[in-house]
PDB file of C-alpha atoms and ligand atoms in Angstrom:
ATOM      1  CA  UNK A 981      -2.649  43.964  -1.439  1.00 89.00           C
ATOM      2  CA  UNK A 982      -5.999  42.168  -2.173  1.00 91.00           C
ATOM      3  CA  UNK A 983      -4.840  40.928  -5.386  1.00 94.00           C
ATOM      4  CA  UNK A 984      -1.548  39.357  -3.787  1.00 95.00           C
ATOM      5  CA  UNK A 985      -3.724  38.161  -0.997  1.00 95.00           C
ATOM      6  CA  UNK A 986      -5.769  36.546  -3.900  1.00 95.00           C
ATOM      7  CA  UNK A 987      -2.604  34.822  -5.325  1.00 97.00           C
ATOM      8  CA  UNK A 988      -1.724  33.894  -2.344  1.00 97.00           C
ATOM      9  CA  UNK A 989      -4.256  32.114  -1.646  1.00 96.00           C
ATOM     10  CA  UNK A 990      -4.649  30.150  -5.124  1.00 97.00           C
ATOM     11  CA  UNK A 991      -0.492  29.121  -4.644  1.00 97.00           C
ATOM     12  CA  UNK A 992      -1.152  27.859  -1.459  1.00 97.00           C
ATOM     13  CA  UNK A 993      -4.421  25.868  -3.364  1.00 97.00           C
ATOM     14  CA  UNK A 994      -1.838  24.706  -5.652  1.00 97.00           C
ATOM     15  CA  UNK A 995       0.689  23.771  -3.116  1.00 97.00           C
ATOM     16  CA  UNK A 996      -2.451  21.685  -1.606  1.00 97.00           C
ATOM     17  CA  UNK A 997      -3.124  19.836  -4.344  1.00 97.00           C
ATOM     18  CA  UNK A 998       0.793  18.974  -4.837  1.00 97.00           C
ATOM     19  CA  UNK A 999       0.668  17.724  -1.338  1.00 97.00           C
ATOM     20  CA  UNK A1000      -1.973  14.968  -2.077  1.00 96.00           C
ATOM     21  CA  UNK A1001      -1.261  14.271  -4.992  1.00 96.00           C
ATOM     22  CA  UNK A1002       2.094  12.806  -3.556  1.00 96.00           C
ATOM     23  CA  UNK A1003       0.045  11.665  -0.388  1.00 95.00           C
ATOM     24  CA  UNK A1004      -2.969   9.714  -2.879  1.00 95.00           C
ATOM     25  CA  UNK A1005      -0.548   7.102  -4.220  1.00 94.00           C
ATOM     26  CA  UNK A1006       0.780   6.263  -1.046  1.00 94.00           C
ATOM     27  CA  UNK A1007      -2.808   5.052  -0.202  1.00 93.00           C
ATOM     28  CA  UNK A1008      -2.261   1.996  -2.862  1.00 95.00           C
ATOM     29  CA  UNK A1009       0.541   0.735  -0.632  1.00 95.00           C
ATOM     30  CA  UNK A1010      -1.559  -1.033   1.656  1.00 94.00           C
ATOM     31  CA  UNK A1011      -3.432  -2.372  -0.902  1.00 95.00           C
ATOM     32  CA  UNK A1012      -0.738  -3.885  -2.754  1.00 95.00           C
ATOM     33  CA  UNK A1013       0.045  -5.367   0.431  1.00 96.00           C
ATOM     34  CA  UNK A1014      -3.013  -6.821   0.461  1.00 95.00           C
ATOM     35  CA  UNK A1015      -2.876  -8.534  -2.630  1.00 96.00           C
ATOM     36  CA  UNK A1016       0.827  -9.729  -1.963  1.00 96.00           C
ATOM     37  CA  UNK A1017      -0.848 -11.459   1.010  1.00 96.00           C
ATOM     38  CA  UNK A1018      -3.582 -13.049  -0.959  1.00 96.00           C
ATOM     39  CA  UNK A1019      -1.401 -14.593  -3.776  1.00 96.00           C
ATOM     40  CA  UNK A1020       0.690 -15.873  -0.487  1.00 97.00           C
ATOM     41  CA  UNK A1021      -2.865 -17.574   0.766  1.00 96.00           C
ATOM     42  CA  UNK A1022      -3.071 -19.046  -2.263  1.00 97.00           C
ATOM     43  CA  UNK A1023       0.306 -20.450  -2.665  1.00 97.00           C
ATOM     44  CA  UNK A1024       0.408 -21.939   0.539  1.00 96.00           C
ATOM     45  CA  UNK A1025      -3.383 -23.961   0.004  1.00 96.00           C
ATOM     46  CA  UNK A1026      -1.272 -25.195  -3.691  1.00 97.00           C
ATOM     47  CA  UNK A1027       1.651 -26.023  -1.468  1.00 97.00           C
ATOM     48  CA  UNK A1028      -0.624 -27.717   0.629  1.00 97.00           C
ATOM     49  CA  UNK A1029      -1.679 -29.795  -2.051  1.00 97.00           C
ATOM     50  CA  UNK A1030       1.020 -30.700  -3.448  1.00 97.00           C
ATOM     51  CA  UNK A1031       2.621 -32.385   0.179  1.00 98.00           C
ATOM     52  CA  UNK A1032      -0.119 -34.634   0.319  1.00 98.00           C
ATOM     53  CA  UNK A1033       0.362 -35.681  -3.503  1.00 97.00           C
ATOM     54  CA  UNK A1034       4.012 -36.291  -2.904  1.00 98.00           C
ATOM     55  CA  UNK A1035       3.724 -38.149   0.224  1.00 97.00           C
ATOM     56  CA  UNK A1036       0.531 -40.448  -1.490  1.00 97.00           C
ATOM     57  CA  UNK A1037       3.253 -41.230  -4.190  1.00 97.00           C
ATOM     58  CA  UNK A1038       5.811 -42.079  -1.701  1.00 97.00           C
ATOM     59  CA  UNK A1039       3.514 -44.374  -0.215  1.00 97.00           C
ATOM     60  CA  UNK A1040       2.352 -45.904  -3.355  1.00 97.00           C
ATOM     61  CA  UNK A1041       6.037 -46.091  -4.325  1.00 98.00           C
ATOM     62  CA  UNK A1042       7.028 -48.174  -1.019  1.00 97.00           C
ATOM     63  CA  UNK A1043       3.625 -50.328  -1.611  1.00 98.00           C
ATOM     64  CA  UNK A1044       5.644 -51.123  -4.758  1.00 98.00           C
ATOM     65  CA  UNK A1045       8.710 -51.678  -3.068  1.00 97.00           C
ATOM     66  CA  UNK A1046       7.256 -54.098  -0.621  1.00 97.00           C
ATOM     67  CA  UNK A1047       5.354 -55.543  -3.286  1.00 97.00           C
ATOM     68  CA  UNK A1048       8.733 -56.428  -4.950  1.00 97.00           C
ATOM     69  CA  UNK A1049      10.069 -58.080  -1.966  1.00 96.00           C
ATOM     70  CA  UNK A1050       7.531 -60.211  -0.879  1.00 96.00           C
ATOM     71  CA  UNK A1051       7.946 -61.313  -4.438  1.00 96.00           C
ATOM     72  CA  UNK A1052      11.276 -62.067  -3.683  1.00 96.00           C
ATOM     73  CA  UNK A1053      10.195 -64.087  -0.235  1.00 95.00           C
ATOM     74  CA  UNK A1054       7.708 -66.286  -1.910  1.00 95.00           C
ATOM     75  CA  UNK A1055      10.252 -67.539  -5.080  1.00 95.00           C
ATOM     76  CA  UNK A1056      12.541 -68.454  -2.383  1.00 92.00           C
ATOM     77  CA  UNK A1057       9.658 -70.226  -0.363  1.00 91.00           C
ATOM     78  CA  UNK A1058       9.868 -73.596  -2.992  1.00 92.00           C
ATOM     79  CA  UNK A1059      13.964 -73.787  -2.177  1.00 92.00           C
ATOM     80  CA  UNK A1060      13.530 -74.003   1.897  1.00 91.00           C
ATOM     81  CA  UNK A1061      14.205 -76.903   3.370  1.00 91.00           C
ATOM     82  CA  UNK A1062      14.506 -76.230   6.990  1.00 94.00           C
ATOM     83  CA  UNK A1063      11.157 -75.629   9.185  1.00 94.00           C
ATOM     84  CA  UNK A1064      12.245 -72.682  11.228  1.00 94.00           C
ATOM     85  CA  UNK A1065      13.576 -71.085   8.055  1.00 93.00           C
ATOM     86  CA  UNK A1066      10.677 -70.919   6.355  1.00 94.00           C
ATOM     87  CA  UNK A1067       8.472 -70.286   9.501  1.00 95.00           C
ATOM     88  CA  UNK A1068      10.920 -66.920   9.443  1.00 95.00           C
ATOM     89  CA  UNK A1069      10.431 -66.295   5.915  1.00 95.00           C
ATOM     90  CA  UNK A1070       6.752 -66.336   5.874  1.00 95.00           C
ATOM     91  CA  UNK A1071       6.696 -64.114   8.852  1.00 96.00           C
ATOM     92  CA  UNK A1072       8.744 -61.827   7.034  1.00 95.00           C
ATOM     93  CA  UNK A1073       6.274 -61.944   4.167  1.00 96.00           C
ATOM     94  CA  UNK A1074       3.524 -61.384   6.863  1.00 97.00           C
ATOM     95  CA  UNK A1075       5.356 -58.439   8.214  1.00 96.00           C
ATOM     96  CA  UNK A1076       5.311 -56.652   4.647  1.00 96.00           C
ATOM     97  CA  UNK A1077       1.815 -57.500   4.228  1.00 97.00           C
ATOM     98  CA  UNK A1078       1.181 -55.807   7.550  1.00 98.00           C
ATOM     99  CA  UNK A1079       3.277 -52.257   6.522  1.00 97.00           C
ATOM    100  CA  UNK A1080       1.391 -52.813   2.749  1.00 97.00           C
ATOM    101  CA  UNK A1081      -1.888 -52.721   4.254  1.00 98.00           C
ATOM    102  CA  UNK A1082      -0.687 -49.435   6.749  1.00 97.00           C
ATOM    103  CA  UNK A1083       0.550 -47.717   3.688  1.00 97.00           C
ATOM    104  CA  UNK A1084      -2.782 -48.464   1.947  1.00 97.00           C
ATOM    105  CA  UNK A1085      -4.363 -46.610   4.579  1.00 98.00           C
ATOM    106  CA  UNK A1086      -2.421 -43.794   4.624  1.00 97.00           C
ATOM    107  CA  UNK A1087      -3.248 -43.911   1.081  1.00 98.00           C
ATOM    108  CA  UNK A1088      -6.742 -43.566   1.566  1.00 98.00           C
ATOM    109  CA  UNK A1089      -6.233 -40.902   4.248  1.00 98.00           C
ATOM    110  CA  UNK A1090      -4.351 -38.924   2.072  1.00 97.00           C
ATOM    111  CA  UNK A1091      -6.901 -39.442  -1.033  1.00 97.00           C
ATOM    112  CA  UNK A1092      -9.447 -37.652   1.000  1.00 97.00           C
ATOM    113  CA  UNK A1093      -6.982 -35.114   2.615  1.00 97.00           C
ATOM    114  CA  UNK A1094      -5.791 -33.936  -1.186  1.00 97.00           C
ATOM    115  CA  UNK A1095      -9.843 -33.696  -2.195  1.00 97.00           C
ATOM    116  CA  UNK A1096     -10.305 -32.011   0.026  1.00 97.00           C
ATOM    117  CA  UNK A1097      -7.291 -29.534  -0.079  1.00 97.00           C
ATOM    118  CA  UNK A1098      -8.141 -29.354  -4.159  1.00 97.00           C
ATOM    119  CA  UNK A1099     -11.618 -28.267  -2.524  1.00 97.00           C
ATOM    120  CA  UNK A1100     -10.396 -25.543  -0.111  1.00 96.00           C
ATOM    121  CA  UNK A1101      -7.756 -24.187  -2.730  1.00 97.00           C
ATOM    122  CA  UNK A1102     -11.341 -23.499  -4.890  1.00 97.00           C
ATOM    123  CA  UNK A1103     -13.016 -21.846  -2.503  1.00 96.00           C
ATOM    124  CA  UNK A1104      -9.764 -19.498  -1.719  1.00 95.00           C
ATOM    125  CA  UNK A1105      -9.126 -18.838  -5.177  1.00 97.00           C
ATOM    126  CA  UNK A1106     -12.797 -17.255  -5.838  1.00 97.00           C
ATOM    127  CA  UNK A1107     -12.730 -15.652  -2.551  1.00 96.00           C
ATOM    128  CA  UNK A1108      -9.409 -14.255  -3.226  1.00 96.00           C
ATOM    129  CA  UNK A1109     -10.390 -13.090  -6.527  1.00 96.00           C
ATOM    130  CA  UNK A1110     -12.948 -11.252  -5.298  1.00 97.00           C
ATOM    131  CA  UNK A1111     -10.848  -9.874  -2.983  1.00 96.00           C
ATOM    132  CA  UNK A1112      -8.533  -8.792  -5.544  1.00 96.00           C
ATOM    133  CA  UNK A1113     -10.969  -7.409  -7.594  1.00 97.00           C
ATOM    134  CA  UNK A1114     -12.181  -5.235  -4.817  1.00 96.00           C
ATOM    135  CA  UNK A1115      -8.833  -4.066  -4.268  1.00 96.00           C
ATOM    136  CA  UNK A1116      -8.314  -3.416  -8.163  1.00 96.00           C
ATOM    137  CA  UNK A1117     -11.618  -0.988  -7.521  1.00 97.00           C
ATOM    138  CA  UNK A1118      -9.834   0.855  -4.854  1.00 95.00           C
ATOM    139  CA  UNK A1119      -6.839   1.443  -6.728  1.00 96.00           C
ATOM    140  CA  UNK A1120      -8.669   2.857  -9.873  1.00 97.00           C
ATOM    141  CA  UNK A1121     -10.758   5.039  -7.815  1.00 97.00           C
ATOM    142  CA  UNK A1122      -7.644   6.420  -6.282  1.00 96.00           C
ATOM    143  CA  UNK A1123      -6.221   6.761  -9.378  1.00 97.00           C
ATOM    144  CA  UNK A1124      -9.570   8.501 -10.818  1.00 97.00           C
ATOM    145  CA  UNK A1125      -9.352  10.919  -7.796  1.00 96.00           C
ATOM    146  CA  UNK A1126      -5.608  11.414  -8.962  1.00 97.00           C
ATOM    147  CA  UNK A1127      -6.280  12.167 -12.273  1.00 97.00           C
ATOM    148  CA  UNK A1128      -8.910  14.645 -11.146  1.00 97.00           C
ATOM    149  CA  UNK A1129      -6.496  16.505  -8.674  1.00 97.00           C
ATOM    150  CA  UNK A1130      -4.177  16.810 -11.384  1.00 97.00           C
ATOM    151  CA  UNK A1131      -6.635  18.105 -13.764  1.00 98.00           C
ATOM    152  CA  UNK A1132      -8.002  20.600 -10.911  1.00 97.00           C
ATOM    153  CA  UNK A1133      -4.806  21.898 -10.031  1.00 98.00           C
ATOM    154  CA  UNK A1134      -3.523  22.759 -13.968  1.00 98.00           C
ATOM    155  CA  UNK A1135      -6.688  24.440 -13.542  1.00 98.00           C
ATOM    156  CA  UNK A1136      -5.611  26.276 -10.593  1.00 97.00           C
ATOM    157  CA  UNK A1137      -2.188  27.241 -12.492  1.00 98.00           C
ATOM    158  CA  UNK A1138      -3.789  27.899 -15.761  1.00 98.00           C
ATOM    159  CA  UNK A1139      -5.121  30.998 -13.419  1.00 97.00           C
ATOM    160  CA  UNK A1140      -2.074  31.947 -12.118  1.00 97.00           C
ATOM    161  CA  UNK A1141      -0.208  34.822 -14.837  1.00 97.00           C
ATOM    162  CA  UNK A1142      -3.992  35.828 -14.780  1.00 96.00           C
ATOM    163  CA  UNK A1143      -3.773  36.933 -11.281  1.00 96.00           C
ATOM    164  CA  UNK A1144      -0.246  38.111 -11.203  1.00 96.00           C
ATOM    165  CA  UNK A1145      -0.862  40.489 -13.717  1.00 96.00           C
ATOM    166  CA  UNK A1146      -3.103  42.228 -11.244  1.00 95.00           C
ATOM    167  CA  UNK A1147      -0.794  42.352  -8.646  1.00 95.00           C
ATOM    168  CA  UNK A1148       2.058  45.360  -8.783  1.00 94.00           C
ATOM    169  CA  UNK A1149       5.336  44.382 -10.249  1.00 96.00           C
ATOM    170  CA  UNK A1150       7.637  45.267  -7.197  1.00 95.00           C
ATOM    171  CA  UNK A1151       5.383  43.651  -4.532  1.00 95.00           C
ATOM    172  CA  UNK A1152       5.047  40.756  -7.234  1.00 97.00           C
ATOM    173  CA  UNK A1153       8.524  39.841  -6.851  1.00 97.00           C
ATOM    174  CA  UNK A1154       9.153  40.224  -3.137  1.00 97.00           C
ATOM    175  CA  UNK A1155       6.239  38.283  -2.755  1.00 97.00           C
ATOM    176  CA  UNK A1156       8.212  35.707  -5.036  1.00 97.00           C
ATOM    177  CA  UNK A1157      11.570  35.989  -3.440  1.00 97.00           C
ATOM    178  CA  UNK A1158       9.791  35.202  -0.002  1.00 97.00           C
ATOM    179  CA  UNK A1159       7.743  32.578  -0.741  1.00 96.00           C
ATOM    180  CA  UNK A1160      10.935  30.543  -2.037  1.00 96.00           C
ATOM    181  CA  UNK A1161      11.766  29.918   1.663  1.00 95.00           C
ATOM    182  CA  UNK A1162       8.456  30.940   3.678  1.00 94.00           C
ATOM    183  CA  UNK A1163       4.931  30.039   3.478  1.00 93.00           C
ATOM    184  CA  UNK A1164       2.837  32.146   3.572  1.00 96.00           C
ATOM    185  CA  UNK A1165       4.619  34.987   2.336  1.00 97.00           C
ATOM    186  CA  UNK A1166       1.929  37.405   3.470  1.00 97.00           C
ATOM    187  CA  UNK A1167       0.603  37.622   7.103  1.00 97.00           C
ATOM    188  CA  UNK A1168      -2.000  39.495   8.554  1.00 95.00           C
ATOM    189  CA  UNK A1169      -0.874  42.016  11.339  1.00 95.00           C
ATOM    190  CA  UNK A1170      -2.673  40.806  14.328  1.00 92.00           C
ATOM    191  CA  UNK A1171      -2.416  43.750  16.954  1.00 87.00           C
ATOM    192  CA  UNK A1172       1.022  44.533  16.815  1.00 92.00           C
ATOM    193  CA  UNK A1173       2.753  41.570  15.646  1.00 96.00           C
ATOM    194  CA  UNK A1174       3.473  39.800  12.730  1.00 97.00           C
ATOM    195  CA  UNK A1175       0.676  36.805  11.655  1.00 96.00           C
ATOM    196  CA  UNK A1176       3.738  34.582  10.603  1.00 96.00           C
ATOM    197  CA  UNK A1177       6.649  35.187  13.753  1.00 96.00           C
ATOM    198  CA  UNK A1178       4.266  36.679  16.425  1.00 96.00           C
ATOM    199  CA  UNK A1179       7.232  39.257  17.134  1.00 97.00           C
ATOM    200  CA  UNK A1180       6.103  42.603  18.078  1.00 96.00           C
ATOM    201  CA  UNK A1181       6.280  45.181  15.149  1.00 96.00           C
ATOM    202  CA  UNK A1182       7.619  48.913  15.814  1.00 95.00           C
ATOM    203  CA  UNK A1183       4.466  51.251  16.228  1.00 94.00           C
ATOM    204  CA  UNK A1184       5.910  53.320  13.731  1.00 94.00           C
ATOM    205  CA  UNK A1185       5.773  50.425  11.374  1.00 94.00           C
ATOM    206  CA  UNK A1186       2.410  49.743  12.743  1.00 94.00           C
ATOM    207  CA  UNK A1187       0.867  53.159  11.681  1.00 94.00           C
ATOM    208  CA  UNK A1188       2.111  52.820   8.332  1.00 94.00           C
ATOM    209  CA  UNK A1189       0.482  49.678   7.532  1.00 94.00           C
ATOM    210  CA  UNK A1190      -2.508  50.325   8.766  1.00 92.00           C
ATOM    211  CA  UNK A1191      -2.561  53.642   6.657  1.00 91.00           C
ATOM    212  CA  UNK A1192      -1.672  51.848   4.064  1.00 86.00           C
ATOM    213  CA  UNK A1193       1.489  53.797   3.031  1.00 82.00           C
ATOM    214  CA  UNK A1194       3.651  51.298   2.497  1.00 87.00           C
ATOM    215  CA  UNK A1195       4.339  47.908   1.924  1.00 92.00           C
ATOM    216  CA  UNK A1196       6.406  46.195   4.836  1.00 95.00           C
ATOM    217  CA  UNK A1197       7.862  43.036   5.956  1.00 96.00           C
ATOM    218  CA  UNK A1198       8.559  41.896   8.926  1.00 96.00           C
ATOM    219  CA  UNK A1199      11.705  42.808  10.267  1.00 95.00           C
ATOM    220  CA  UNK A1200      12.544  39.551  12.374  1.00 96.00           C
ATOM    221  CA  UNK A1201      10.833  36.687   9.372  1.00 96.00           C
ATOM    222  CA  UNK A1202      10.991  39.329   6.141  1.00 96.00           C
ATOM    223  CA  UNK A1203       7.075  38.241   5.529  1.00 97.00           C
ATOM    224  CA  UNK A1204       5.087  40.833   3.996  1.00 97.00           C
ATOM    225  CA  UNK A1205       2.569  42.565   6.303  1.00 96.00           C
ATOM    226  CA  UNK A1206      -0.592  43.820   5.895  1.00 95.00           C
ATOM    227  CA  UNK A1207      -3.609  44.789   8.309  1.00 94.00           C
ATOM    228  CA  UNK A1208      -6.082  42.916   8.055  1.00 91.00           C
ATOM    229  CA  UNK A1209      -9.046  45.777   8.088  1.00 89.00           C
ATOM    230  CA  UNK A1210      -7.305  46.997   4.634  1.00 88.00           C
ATOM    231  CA  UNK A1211      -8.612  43.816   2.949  1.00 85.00           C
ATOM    232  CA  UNK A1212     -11.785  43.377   2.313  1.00 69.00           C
ATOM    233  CA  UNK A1213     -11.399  39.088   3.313  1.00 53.00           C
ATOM    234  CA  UNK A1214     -14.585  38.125   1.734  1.00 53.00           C
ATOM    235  CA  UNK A1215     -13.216  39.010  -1.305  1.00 48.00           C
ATOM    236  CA  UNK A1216     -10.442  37.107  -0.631  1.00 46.00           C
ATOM    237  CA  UNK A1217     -12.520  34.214   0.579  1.00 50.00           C
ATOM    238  CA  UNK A1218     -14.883  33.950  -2.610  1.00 45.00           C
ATOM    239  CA  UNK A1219     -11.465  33.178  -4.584  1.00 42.00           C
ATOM    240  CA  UNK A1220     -10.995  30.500  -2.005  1.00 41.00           C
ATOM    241  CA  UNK A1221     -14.376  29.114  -2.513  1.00 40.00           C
ATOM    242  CA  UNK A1222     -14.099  29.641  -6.328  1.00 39.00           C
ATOM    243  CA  UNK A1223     -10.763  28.026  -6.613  1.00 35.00           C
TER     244      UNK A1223
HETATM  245 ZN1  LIG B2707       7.546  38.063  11.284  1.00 52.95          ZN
END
């Protein structure tokens, strides 16, 4: 019983490591969040950049435009003969002047805003990359830890026939049939119920594990039963500790 307790106890090991080595990976989701989130910071400081460039070449475009017009206002100019029509004419030009000189501005404005956009999108993109590089870290350390569980648990299973081999044929494959659909297989009887249900056992039942005459198994979960006093656990334990 010892010796089943002892594979026992390396399967459920195994089963352990199985467990986080699906869980470990998981832990990289939030990082790749993290980067997706980054790469959007930076995106939006180039986007940012880029409005102000298009709306400084609007402007310079309707500067043009304007340009072009008063052009037009002044070679008519020589042809006017009438007073108030050329009074209206040169306000017009005046008025164009006026929106030149507020797109001009705006230029200006915008000059400084894009510097100092091209500015911030520096500073994001080295504090994102160290970001990104700290989150690279995390990832290969998870993946380092990974690598180890794997390597620790083919350990653990490299063990396994070892320890089977020690453990008697018939009790080997009950042991196997259970496990299939409950873990653990084998419970302790604590008083007079079974470790895995907590149903009472029949005294009768009880007597005979604790002599030792027989292997049984539960009669309500089908785990196999054994008293714990039987066992020496430290033995059991040091496996643990080895494992
Ligand atoms: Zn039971």
């Amino acid at each position: 019983m010892i010796n089943l307790l002892k594979l026992q106890r390396l399967d459920t090991n195994i089963a352990d490591c199985i467990q986080k080595e699906k869980e470990l990976p998981r832990q990289k989701d939030k990082f790749f969040i993290q980067k997706e989130r980054l790469a959007e910071e930076i995106k939006n400081s180039e986007e940012h950049c880029r409005k102000i460039q298009a709306e400084q070449r609007e402007c310079e475009a309707g500067i043009e435009q304007l340009q072009e017009k008063i052009k037009k206002y002044e070679g008519q100019l020589p042809d006017i003969k009438r007073n108030e029509e050329y009074k209206a004419v040169l306000h017009e030009i005046e008025m164009q002047k006026k929106q030149i000189s507020n797109k001009e501005e705006r230029v200006l404005v915008l000059m400084d805003a894009h510097e100092e956009a091209l500015a911030k999108l520096e500073e994001d993109k080295t504090r994102v990359q160290g970001e990104i590089s700290k989150l690279d870290a995390e990832c290969a350390a998870i993946d380092a830890d990974l690598a180890e569980l794997v390597q620790h648990r083919k350990a653990l299973q490299a063990k396994r026939p070892e320890l089977k081999e020690e453990v008697e044929p018939q009790l080997l494959s009950l042991y196997e049939r259970i496990r299939k659909v409950r873990v653990p297989a084998v419970v302790p009887l604590n008083a007079e119920s079974c470790g895995g249900c907590f149903m009472t056992i029949r005294p009768q039942i009880v007597n005979e594990i604790m002599g030792s005459e027989k292997v049984h198994t539960c009669q309500h979960c089908h785990r196999i039963l054994y008293y714990p006093d039987n066992v020496s656990l430290s033995g059991a334990e040091t496996i643990e500790e080895s494992a």
